[in-house]
Coordinates of C-alpha atoms in Angstrom, one line a residue:
Chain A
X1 CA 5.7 211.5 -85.5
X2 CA 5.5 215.2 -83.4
X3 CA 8.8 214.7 -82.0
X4 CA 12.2 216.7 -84.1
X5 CA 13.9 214.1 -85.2
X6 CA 16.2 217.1 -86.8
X7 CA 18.3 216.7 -84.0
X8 CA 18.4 212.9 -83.4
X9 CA 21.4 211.3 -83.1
X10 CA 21.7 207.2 -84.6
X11 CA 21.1 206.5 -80.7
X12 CA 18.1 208.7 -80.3
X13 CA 16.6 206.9 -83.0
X14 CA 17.7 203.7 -81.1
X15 CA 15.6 204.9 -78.0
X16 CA 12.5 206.2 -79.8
X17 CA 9.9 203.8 -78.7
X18 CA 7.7 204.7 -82.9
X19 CA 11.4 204.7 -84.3
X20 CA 11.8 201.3 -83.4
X21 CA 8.3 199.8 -84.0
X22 CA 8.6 201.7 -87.6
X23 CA 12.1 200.1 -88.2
X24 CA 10.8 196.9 -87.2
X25 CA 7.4 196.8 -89.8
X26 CA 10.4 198.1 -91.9
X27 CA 9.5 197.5 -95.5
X28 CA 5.3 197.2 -95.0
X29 CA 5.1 200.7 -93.4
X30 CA 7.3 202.0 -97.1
X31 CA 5.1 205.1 -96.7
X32 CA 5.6 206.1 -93.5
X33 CA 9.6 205.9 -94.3
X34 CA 9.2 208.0 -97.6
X35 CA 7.5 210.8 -95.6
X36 CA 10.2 210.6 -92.7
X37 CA 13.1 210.6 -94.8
X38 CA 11.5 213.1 -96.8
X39 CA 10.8 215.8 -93.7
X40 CA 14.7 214.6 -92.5
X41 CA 16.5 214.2 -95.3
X42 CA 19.8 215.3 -93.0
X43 CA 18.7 212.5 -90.6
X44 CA 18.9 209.5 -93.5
X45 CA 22.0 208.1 -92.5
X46 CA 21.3 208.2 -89.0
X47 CA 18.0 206.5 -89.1
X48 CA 19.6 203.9 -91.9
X49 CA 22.0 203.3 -89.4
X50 CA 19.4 202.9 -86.5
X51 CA 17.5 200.8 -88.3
X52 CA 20.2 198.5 -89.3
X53 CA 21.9 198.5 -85.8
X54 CA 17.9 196.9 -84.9
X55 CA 17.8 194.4 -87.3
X56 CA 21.6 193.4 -86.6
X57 CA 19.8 192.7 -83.2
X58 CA 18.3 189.7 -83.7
X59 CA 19.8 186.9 -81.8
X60 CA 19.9 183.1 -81.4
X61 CA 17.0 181.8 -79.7
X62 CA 17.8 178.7 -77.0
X63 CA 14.5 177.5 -78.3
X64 CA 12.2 174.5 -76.0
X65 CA 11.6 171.6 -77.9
X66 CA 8.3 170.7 -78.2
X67 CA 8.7 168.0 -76.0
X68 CA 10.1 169.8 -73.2
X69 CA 6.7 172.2 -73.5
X70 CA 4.5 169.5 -73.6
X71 CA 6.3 168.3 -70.5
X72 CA 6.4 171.2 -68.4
X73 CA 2.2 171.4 -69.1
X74 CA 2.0 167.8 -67.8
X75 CA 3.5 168.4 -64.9
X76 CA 1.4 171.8 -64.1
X77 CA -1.4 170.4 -64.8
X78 CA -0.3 167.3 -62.8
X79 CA 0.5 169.4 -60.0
X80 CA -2.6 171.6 -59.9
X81 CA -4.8 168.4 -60.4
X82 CA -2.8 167.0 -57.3
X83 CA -3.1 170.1 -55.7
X84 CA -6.8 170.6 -55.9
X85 CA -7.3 167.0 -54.7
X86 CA -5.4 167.5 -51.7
X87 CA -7.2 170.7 -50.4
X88 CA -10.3 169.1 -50.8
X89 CA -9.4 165.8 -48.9
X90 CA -8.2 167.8 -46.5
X91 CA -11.0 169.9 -45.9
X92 CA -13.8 167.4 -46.1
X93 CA -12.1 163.8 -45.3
X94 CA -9.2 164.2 -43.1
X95 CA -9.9 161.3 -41.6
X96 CA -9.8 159.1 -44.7
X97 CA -6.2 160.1 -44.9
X98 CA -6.0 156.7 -42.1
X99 CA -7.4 154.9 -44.8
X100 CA -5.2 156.2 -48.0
X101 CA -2.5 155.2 -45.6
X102 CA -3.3 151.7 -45.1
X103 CA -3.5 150.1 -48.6
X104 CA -4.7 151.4 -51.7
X105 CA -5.1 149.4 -55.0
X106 CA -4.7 150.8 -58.4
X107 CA -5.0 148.4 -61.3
X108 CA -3.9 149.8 -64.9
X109 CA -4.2 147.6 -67.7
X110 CA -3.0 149.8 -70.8
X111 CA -3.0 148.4 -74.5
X112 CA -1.9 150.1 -77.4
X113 CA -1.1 148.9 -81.1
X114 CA 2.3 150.1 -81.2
X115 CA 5.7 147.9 -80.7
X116 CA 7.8 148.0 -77.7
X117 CA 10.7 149.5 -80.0
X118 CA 8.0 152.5 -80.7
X119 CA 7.9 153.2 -76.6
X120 CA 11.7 153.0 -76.6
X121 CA 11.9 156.1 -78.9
X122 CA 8.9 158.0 -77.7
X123 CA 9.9 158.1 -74.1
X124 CA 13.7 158.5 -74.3
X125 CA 13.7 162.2 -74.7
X126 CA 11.5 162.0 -71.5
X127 CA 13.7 160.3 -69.3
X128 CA 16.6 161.6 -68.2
X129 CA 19.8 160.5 -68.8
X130 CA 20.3 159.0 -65.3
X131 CA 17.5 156.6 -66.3
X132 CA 17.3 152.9 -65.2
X133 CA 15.7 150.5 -67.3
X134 CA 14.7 146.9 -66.3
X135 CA 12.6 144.6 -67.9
X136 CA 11.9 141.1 -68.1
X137 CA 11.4 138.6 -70.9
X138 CA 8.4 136.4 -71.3
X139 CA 7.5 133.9 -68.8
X140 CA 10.0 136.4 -66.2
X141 CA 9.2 138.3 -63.2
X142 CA 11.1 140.4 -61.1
X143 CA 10.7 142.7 -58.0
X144 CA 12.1 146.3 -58.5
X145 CA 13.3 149.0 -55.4
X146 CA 12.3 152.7 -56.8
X147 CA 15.1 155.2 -55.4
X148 CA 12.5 156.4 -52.9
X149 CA 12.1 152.7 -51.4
X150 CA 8.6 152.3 -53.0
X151 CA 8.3 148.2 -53.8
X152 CA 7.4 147.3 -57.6
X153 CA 6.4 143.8 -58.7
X154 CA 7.5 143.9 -62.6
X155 CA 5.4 140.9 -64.5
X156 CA 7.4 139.2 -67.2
X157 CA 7.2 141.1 -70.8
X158 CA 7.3 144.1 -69.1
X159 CA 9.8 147.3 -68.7
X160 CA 10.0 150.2 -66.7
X161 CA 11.7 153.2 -66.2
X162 CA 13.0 155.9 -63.5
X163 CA 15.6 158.3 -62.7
X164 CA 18.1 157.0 -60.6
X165 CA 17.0 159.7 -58.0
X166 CA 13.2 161.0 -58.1
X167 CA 13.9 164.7 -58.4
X168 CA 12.1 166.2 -55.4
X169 CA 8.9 166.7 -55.1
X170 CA 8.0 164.8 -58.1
X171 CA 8.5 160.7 -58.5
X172 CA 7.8 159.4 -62.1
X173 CA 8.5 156.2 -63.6
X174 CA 7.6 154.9 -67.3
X175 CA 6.0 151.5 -67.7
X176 CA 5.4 149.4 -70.4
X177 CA 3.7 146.0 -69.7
X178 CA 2.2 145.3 -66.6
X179 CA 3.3 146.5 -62.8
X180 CA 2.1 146.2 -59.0
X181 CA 3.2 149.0 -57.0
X182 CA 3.8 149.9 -53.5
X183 CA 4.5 153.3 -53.0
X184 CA 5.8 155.2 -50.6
X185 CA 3.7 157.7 -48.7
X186 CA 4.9 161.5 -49.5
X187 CA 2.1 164.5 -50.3
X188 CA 4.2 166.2 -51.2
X189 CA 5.6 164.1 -54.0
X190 CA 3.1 162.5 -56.2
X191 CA 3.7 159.6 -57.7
X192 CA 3.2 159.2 -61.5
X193 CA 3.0 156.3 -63.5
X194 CA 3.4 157.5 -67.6
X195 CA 2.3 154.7 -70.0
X196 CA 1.7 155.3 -73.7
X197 CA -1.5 156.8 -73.9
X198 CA -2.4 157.7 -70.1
X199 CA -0.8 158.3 -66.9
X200 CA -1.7 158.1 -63.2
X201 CA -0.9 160.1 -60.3
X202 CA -1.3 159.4 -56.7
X203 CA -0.2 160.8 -53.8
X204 CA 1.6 157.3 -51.8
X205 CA -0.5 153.9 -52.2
X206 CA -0.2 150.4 -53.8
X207 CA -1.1 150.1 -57.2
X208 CA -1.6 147.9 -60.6
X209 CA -0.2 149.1 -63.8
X210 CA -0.7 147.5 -67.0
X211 CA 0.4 148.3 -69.9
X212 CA 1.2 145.8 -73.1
X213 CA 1.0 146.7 -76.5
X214 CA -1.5 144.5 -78.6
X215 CA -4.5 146.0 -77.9
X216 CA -5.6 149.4 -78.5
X217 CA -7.4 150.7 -75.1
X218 CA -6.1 151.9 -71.7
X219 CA -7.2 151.0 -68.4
X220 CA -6.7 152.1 -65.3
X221 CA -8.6 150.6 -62.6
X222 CA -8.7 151.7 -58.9
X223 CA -9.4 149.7 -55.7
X224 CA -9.8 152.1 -52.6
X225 CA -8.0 155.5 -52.6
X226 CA -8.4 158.1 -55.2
X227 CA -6.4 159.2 -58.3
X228 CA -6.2 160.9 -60.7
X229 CA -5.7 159.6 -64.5
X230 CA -4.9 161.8 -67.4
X231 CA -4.0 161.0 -71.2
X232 CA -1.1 162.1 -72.8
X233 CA -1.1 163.7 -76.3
X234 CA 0.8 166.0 -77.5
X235 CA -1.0 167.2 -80.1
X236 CA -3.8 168.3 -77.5
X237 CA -2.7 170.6 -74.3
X238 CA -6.3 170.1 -72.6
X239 CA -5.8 166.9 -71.9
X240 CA -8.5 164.9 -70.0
X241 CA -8.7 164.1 -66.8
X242 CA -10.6 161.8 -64.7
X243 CA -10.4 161.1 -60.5
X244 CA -10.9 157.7 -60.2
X245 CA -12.8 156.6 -56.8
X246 CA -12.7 153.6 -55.5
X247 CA -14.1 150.5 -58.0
X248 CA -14.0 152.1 -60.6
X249 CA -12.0 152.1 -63.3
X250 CA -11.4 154.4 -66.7
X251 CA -11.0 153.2 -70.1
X252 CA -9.4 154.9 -72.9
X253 CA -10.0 153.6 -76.2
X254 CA -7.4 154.8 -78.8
X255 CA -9.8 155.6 -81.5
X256 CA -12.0 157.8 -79.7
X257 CA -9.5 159.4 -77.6
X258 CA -12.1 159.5 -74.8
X259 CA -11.9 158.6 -71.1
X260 CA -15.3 156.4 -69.6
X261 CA -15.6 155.5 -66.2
X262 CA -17.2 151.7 -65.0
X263 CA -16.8 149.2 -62.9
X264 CA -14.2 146.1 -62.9
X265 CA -13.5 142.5 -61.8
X266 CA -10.4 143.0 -59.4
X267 CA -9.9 139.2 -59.3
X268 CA -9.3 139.5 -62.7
X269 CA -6.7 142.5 -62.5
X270 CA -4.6 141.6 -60.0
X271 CA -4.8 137.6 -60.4
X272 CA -0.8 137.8 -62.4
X273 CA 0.2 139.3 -58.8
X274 CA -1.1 136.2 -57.1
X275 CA 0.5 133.6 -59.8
X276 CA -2.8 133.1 -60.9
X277 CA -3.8 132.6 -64.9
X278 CA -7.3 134.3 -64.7
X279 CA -8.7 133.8 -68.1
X280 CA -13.1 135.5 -68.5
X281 CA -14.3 134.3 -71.9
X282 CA -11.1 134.5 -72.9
X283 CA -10.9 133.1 -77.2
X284 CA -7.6 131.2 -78.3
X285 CA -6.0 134.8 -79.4
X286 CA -6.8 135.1 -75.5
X287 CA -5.3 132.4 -74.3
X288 CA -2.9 132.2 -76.5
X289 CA -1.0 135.6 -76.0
X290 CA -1.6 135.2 -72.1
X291 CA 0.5 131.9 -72.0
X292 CA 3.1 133.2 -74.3
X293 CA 3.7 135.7 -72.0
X294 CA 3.0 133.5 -69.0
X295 CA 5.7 131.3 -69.5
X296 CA 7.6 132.8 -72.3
X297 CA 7.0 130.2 -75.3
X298 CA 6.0 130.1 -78.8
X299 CA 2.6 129.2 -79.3
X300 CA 1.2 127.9 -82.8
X301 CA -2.2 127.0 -83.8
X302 CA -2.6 124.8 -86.2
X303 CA -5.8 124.8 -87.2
X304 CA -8.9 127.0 -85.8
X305 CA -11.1 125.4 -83.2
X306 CA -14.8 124.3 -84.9
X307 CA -16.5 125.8 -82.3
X308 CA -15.7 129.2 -80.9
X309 CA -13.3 129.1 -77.9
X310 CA -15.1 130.8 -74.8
X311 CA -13.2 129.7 -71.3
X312 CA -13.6 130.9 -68.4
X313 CA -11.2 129.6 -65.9
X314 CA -8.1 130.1 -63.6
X315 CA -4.9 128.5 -63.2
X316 CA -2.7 129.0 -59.4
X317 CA 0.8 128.6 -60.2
X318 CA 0.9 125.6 -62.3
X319 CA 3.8 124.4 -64.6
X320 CA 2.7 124.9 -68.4
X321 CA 2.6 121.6 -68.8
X322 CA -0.3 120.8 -66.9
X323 CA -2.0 123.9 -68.3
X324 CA -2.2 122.3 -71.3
X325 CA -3.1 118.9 -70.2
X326 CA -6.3 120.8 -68.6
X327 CA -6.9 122.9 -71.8
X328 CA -6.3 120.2 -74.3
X329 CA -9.0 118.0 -72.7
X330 CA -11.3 120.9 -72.3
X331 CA -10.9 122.7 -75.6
X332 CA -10.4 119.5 -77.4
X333 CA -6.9 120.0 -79.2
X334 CA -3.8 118.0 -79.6
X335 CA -0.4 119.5 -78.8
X336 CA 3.1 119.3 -79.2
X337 CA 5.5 120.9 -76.4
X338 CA 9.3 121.8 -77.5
X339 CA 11.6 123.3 -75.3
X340 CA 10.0 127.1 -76.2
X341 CA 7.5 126.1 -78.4
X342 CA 4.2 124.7 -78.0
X343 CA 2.1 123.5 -81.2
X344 CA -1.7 123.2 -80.9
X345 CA -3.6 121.2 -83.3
X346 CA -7.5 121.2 -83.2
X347 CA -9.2 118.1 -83.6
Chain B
X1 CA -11.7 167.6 -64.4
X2 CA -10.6 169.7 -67.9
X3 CA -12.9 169.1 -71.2
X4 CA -12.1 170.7 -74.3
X5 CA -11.7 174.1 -73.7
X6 CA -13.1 177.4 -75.0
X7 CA -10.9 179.2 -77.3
X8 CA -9.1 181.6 -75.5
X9 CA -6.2 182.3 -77.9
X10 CA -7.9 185.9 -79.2
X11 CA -8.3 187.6 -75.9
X12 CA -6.0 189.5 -74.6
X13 CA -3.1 189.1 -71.8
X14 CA -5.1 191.4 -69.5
X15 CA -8.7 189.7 -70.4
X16 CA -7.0 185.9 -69.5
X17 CA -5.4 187.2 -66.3
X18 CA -9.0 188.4 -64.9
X19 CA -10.1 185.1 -66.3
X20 CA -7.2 183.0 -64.6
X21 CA -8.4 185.2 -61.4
X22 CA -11.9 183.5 -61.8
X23 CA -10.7 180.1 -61.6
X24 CA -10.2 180.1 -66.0
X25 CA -7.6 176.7 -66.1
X26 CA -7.6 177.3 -69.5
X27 CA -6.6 180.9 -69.4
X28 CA -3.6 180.0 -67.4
X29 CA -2.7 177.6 -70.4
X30 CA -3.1 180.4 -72.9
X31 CA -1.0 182.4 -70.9
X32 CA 1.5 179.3 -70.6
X33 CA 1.2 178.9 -74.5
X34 CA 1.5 182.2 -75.2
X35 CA 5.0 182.7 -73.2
X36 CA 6.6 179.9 -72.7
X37 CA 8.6 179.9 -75.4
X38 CA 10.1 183.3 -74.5
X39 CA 10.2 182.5 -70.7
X40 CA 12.4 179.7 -71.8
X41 CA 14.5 181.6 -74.3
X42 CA 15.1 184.4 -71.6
X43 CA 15.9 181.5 -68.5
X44 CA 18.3 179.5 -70.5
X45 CA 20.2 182.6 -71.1
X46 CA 20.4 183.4 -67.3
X47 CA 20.6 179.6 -65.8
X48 CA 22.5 177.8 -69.0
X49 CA 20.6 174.9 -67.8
X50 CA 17.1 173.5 -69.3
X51 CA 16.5 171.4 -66.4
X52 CA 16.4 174.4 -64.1
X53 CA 14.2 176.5 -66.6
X54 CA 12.4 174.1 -66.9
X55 CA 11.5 173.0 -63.3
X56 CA 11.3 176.9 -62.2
X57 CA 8.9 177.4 -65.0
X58 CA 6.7 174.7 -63.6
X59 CA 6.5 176.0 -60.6
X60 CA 6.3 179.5 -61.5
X61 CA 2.7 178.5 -63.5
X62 CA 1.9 176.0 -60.3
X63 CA 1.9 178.8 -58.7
X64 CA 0.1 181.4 -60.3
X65 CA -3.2 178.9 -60.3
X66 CA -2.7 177.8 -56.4
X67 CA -2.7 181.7 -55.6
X68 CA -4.5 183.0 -58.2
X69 CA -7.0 184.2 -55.5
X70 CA -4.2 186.6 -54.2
X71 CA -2.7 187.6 -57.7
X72 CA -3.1 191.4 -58.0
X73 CA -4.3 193.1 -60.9
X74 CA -1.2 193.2 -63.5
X75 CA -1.1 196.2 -65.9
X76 CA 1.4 194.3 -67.9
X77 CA 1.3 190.5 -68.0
X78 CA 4.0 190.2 -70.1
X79 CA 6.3 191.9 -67.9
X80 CA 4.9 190.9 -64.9
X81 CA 5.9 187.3 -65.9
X82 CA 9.0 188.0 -66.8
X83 CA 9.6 189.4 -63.5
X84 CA 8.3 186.5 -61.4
X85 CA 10.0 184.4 -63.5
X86 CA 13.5 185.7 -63.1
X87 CA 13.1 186.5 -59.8
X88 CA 12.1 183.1 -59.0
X89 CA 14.8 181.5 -61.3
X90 CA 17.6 183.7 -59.5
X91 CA 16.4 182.5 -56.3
X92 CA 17.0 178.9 -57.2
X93 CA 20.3 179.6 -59.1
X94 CA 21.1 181.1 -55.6
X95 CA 20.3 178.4 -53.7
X96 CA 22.0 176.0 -55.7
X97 CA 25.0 177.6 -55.6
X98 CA 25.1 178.3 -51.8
X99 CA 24.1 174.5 -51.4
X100 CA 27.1 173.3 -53.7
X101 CA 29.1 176.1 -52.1
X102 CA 30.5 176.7 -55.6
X103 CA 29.3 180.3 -55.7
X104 CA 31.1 182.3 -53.2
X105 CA 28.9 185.4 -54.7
X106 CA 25.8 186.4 -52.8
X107 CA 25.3 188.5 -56.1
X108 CA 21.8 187.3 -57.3
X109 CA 23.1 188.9 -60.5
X110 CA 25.7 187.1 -61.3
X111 CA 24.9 185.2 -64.4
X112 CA 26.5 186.0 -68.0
X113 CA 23.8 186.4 -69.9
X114 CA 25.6 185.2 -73.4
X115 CA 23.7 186.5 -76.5
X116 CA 24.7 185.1 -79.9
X117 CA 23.8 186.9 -83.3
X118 CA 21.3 184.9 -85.6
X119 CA 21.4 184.2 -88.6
X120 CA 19.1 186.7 -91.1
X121 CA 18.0 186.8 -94.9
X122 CA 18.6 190.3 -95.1
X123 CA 21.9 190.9 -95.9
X124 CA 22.9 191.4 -100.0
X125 CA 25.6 188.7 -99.8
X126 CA 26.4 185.5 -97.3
X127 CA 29.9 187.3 -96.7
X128 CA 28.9 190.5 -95.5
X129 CA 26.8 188.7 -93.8
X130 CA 29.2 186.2 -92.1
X131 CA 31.5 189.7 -91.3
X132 CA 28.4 191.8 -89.8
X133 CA 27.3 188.7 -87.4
X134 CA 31.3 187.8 -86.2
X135 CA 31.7 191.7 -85.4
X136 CA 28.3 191.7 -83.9
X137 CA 29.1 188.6 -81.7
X138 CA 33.0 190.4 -81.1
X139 CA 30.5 193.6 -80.0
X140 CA 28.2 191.7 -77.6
X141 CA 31.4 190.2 -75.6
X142 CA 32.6 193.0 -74.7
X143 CA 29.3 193.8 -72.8
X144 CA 28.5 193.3 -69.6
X145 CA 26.0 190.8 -68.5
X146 CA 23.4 193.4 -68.1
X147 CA 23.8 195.1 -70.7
X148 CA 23.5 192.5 -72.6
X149 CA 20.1 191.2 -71.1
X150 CA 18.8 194.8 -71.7
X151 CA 19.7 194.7 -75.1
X152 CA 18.4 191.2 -75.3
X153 CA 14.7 192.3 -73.6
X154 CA 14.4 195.3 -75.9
X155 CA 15.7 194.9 -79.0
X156 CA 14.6 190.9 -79.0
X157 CA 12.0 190.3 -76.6
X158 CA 10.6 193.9 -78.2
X159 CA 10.0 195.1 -74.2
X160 CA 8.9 198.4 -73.9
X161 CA 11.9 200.9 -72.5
X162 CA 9.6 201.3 -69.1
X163 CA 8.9 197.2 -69.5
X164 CA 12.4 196.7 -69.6
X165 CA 13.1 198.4 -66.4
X166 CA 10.3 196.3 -64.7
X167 CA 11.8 193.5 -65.3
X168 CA 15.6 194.0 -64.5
X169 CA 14.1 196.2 -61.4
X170 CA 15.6 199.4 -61.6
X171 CA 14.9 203.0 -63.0
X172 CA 14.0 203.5 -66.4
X173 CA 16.7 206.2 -66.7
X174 CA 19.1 203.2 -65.5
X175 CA 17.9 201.6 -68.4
X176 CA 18.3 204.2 -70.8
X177 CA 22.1 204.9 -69.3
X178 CA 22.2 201.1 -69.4
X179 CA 21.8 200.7 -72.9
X180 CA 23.4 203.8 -74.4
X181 CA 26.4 202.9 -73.2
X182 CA 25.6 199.2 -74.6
X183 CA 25.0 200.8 -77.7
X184 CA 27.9 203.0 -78.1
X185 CA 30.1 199.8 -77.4
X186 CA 28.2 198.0 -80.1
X187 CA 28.2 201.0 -82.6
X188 CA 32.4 201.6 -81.7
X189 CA 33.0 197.8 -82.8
X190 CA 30.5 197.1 -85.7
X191 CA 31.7 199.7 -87.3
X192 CA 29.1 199.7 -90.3
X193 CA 30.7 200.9 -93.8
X194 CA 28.5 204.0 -94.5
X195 CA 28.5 202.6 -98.0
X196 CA 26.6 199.6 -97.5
X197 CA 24.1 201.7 -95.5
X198 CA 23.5 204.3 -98.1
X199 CA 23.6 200.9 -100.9
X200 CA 20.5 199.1 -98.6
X201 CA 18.6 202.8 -98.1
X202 CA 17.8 202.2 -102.4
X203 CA 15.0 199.6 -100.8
X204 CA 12.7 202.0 -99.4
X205 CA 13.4 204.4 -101.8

C-alpha cells in the first residue's frame, strides 16, 4: 500500500482497486488490516464503512439451472458439429448434396431400462411450454405433421414431442418409442431428434427413430446420407460423437457409455414402417413384447417352451389371429385369445 | 468427433484462448464452463428473459469456434466476453423490439438493469439484517440503469475499474463519475449507523 490513504474519503476507499481486493479477502488478510488501520488510525471509520458498503454489495444472482447449461452446450456443440459437416460437404461433395436431397434413411432403435413416466420428467424441463405431445397406445399408429411440414410416421407405443413452432434455425423433437421421419430440407436448420440416451442431427432427410424402453442400448442406424449422433449426459460435457455414413449404424450400450460403429439389417429396421412383423432369432421375450406392442394385447406364458425359442420369420399385415395360428403350429403351444389378452400354453 | 478431453480447467483464460485459436474444442468448453454462469447472470439482468440469454449465448460461443481463425488476440478474456456478449444480446433485444414495434426507442441502452440485494451471513442479527438489505434494495432504485450495471460489474462481477469501462464502452473516467455518483446515492440512503460500524470493526481487531 504506497498510496496516502490519510486523505481518503469512504469513496476513495471504494475506488481503490488493493482497497477493494483487501476488503473482499476481508478476515484471511487480518494482518494486512491491523497494519492499515494501524498507519490510519484517523481513516478507521472510513475504511469500515468502505468495506461494509462492499460487502452490502452483494446481490441476487439470476442463476442457470443446470439444465439450461447443459442445454445451451448441446446445442453449441450441435451446431459446431453441424457446422463442420457442412463446410466439408461443401468443399469436397457438392454434388452429393443431389443425393442428400433425394432420400435419406436413418434408422434409430434406442432402448433404455427406464419407464415411460421417467422420460416424462426428464424431458419436461427441456421442452418448452408450447410443447405438443402425441402418442399412441399399443397396437396404434398414427401419422404426425411437424410445424415445419416435415411428415412423421409415429408406431404404436410411442410418443413424441415438439414446440408448436421450431424456433428458427433449430428444429428439435423428443421421441420415445419408435419414429420414421421425413424431413424437410433446410441447412440452415438442423434437425434433431433427442431420445434418452442419444440424439441425432441431420440437416433435411428421411429417417428411423426408435426408441422404447426395455432394453438398455441405443441405436441409430443410417441408410444413405450422413449424420451425426451424439449421447446426452449431463454429468459429462464432452459428450461423444459419431458421423454416421451410410450402412452403418452406432450402438450405445448403457453400461459402458460408449458409442461403436457396424453394420445393420435395414429390412429389419424399417420392416414396422412397411406393416411388417420382422422377427431374427427372435426368443418368446422377443416375440412376446413385439406382439404386445403390435397389436396392443396382453400376452401370458404359461409355461416355458422345452426347447429354446429361436424364429426367424416375418409377418405382412396380418390380423393377430393368424399370427398365432402360424406361431402355435410352429413353436408348438396352445393358446387362448380374449378380447386383449392372449394366453400361451406350451405343450 | 470429441473423446474425452484433456484437462484444461488449470490454464489460464489467456492460455485457452490461444488454444481455442488452434482449433482446442475443448478450450472453448472451458471457456464456456468457466463463464457461463456469469454471462447468464449479467444477460438475464439486461434481457429479463432466459430464453433470449440463452439463445444469444449459444450463438455467441457458435461463433467464437466458426471464426476462431479471425479472433484477435484478447488481453482480457473475461472482458472481452462480456463485451461480445452484451453487444450481441442488445442487438437482438433491438431487433425484437423494432420487429414487435413495441419499442419506439432506438436506444440500444434501454434496459433496467434491476439489481436485488442477497441475502448474507454476516450481519450480527436477522433484523439488522432484514433493515440493511430493504434500504439497500430502496438505494439501488433510485439508480439509474447504468449505474446500476456498473455497480453490478464491479462490486459483483469483481471487474476491474478499466474492465468495467470495456465492457459498458466508454471512458474509464465515465466510469469512475459513473459510479461515484452511484455511490453517493447509495451511501445518502443506507445511511449506516456509525455504531454498528465501529461494533463490527472489534472482528479485525
Amino acid at each position: 500500500m504506497e498510496k496516502d490513504y490519510s486523505k481518503y474519503t469512504v469513496q476513495d476507499f471504494l475506488f481503490d482497486e488493493a482497497f477493494i481486493l483487501l476488503a473482499y479477502r476481508g478476515t484471511e488478510e487480518k494482518e494486512i488490516w491491523h497494519t492499515l488501520l494501524k498507519e490510519h488510525p484517523e481513516k478507521t471509520i472510513e475504511m469500515e464503512e468502505a468495506r461494509r458498503i462492499l460487502h452490502s454489495m452483494t446481490f441476487a444472482e439470476d442463476e442457470i439451472s443446470e439444465a439450461q447449461l447443459t442445454s445451451i452446450a448441446d446445442k453449441v456443440k450441435q451446431q459446431i458439429t453441424a457446422g463442420e459437416y457442412q463446410k466439408k460437404r461443401k468443399n469436397q461433395l457438392s454434388s452429393l448434396y443431389k443425393i442428400a436431397a433425394s432420400l435419406v434413411i436413418l434408422a434409430i432403435i434406442c432402448f433404455g431400462t427406464y419407464r415411460f413416466i421417467d422420460f416424462d420428467e426428464e424431458t419436461s424441463t427441456d421442452i418448452p411450454l408450447a410443447a405438443v405431445h402425441k402418442s399412441n397406445p399399443r397396437g396404434q399408429k398414427s401419422k404426425v405433421t411437424l410445424p415445419d411440414g416435415s411428415k412423421v410416421m409415429l408406431n404404436s407405443e410411442s410418443k413424441i414431442s415438439f414446440p408448436k413452432k421450431f424456433d428458427h434455425g433449430l428444429r428439435e423433437v423428443h421421441l420415445e418409442g419408435e419414429a420414421f421421419f421425413e424431413i424437410k430440407k433446410d441447412l440452415e436448420a438442423p434437425f434433431i431428434v433427442y431420445t434418452k440416451a442419444l440424439k441425432a442431427t441431420v440437416l433435411g432427410t428421411s429417417f428411423n427413430v426408435r426408441s422404447f424402453p426395455e432394453e438398455d442400448y441405443t441405436n441409430v442406424a443410417l441408410s444413405t446420407g450422413k449424420v451425426s449422433v451424439a449421447t446426452i449426459d449431463s454429468s459429462d460435457i464432452q459428450n461423444k460423437v459419431v458421423v454416421l455414413e451410410p450402412g452403418r449404424q452406432a450402438v450405445y450400450h448403457k453400461g459402458s457409455s460408449k458409442i461403436s460403429e457396424g453394420s445393420f439389417d435395414m429390412e429389419e429396421i424399417l420392416a414396422w414402417k412397411n406393416k411388417t412383423i420382422y422377427f431374427k432369432q427372435a426368443n418368446m421375450a422377443d416375440i412376446e413384447n413385439k406382439l404386445e406392442r403390435w397389436y396392443g394385447v396382453d400376452i401370458t406364458v404359461e409355461n416355458t417352451a422345452r426347447k429354446k425359442v429361436s424364429l426367424s420369420t416375418t409377418f405382412k399385415d396380418q390380423p393377430l389371429s393368424s399370427v398365432l395360428k402360424s406361431l402355435a403350429f410352429t413353436l408348438k403351444f396352445d393358446y387362448q385369445k380374449g378380447k386383449n389378452e392372449v394366453i400361451i400354453r406350451f405343450k | 468427433m470429441i473423446e474425452e478431453g484433456p484437462d484444461h480447467s488449470k490454464l489460464s483464460d489467456g492460455q485457452l484462448w490461444t488454444q481455442l485459436k488452434a482449433n482446442d474444442q475443448h478450450a472453448l468448453n472451458t471457456i464456456y464452463l468457466r463463464y457461463i454462469r456469469s454471462l447468464y447472470n449479467y444477460g438475464f439482468k439486461i434481457a429479463q428473459d432466459d430464453k433470449l440469454v440463452e439463445d444469444v449465448i449459444q450463438d455467441l460461443f457458435v461463433d467464437f469456434w466458426e471464426k476462431r481463425h479471425r479472433l484477435s488476440d484478447v488481453e482480457n478474456v473475461e472482458a472481452y466476453l462480456f463485451k461480445a456478449f452484451k453487444r450481441r444480446l442488445l442487438r437482438e433485444i433491438h431487433r425484437l423490439k423494432k420487429r414487435t414495434s413495441l419499442g419506439l426507442s432506438d436506444d440500444l441502452l434501454d434496459y433496467e438493469f434491476p439489481l436485488q440485494p442477497s441475502i448474507q451471513s454476516e450481519f450480527i442479527n436477522e433484523e439488522e439484517q432484514r433493515s440493511q438489505q430493504d434500504r439497500l434494495a430502496e438505494a439501488l432504485k433510485r439508480l439509474t440503469p447504468r449505474q446500476r450495471e456498473a455497480i453490478f460489474l464491479k462490486y459483483q462481477q469483481k471487474l476491474s475499474f478499466a474492465e468495467v469501462a470495456q465492457v459498458m464502452e466508454i471512458e474509464t473516467k465515465a466510469i469512475y463519475k459513473l459510479m461515484s455518483r452511484a455511490i453517493n446515492t447509495l451511501k445518502e440512503n443506507m445511511k449506516l449507523g456509525m455504531l454498528a460500524c465501529t461494533l463490527l470493526l472489534s472482528d479485525f481487531l
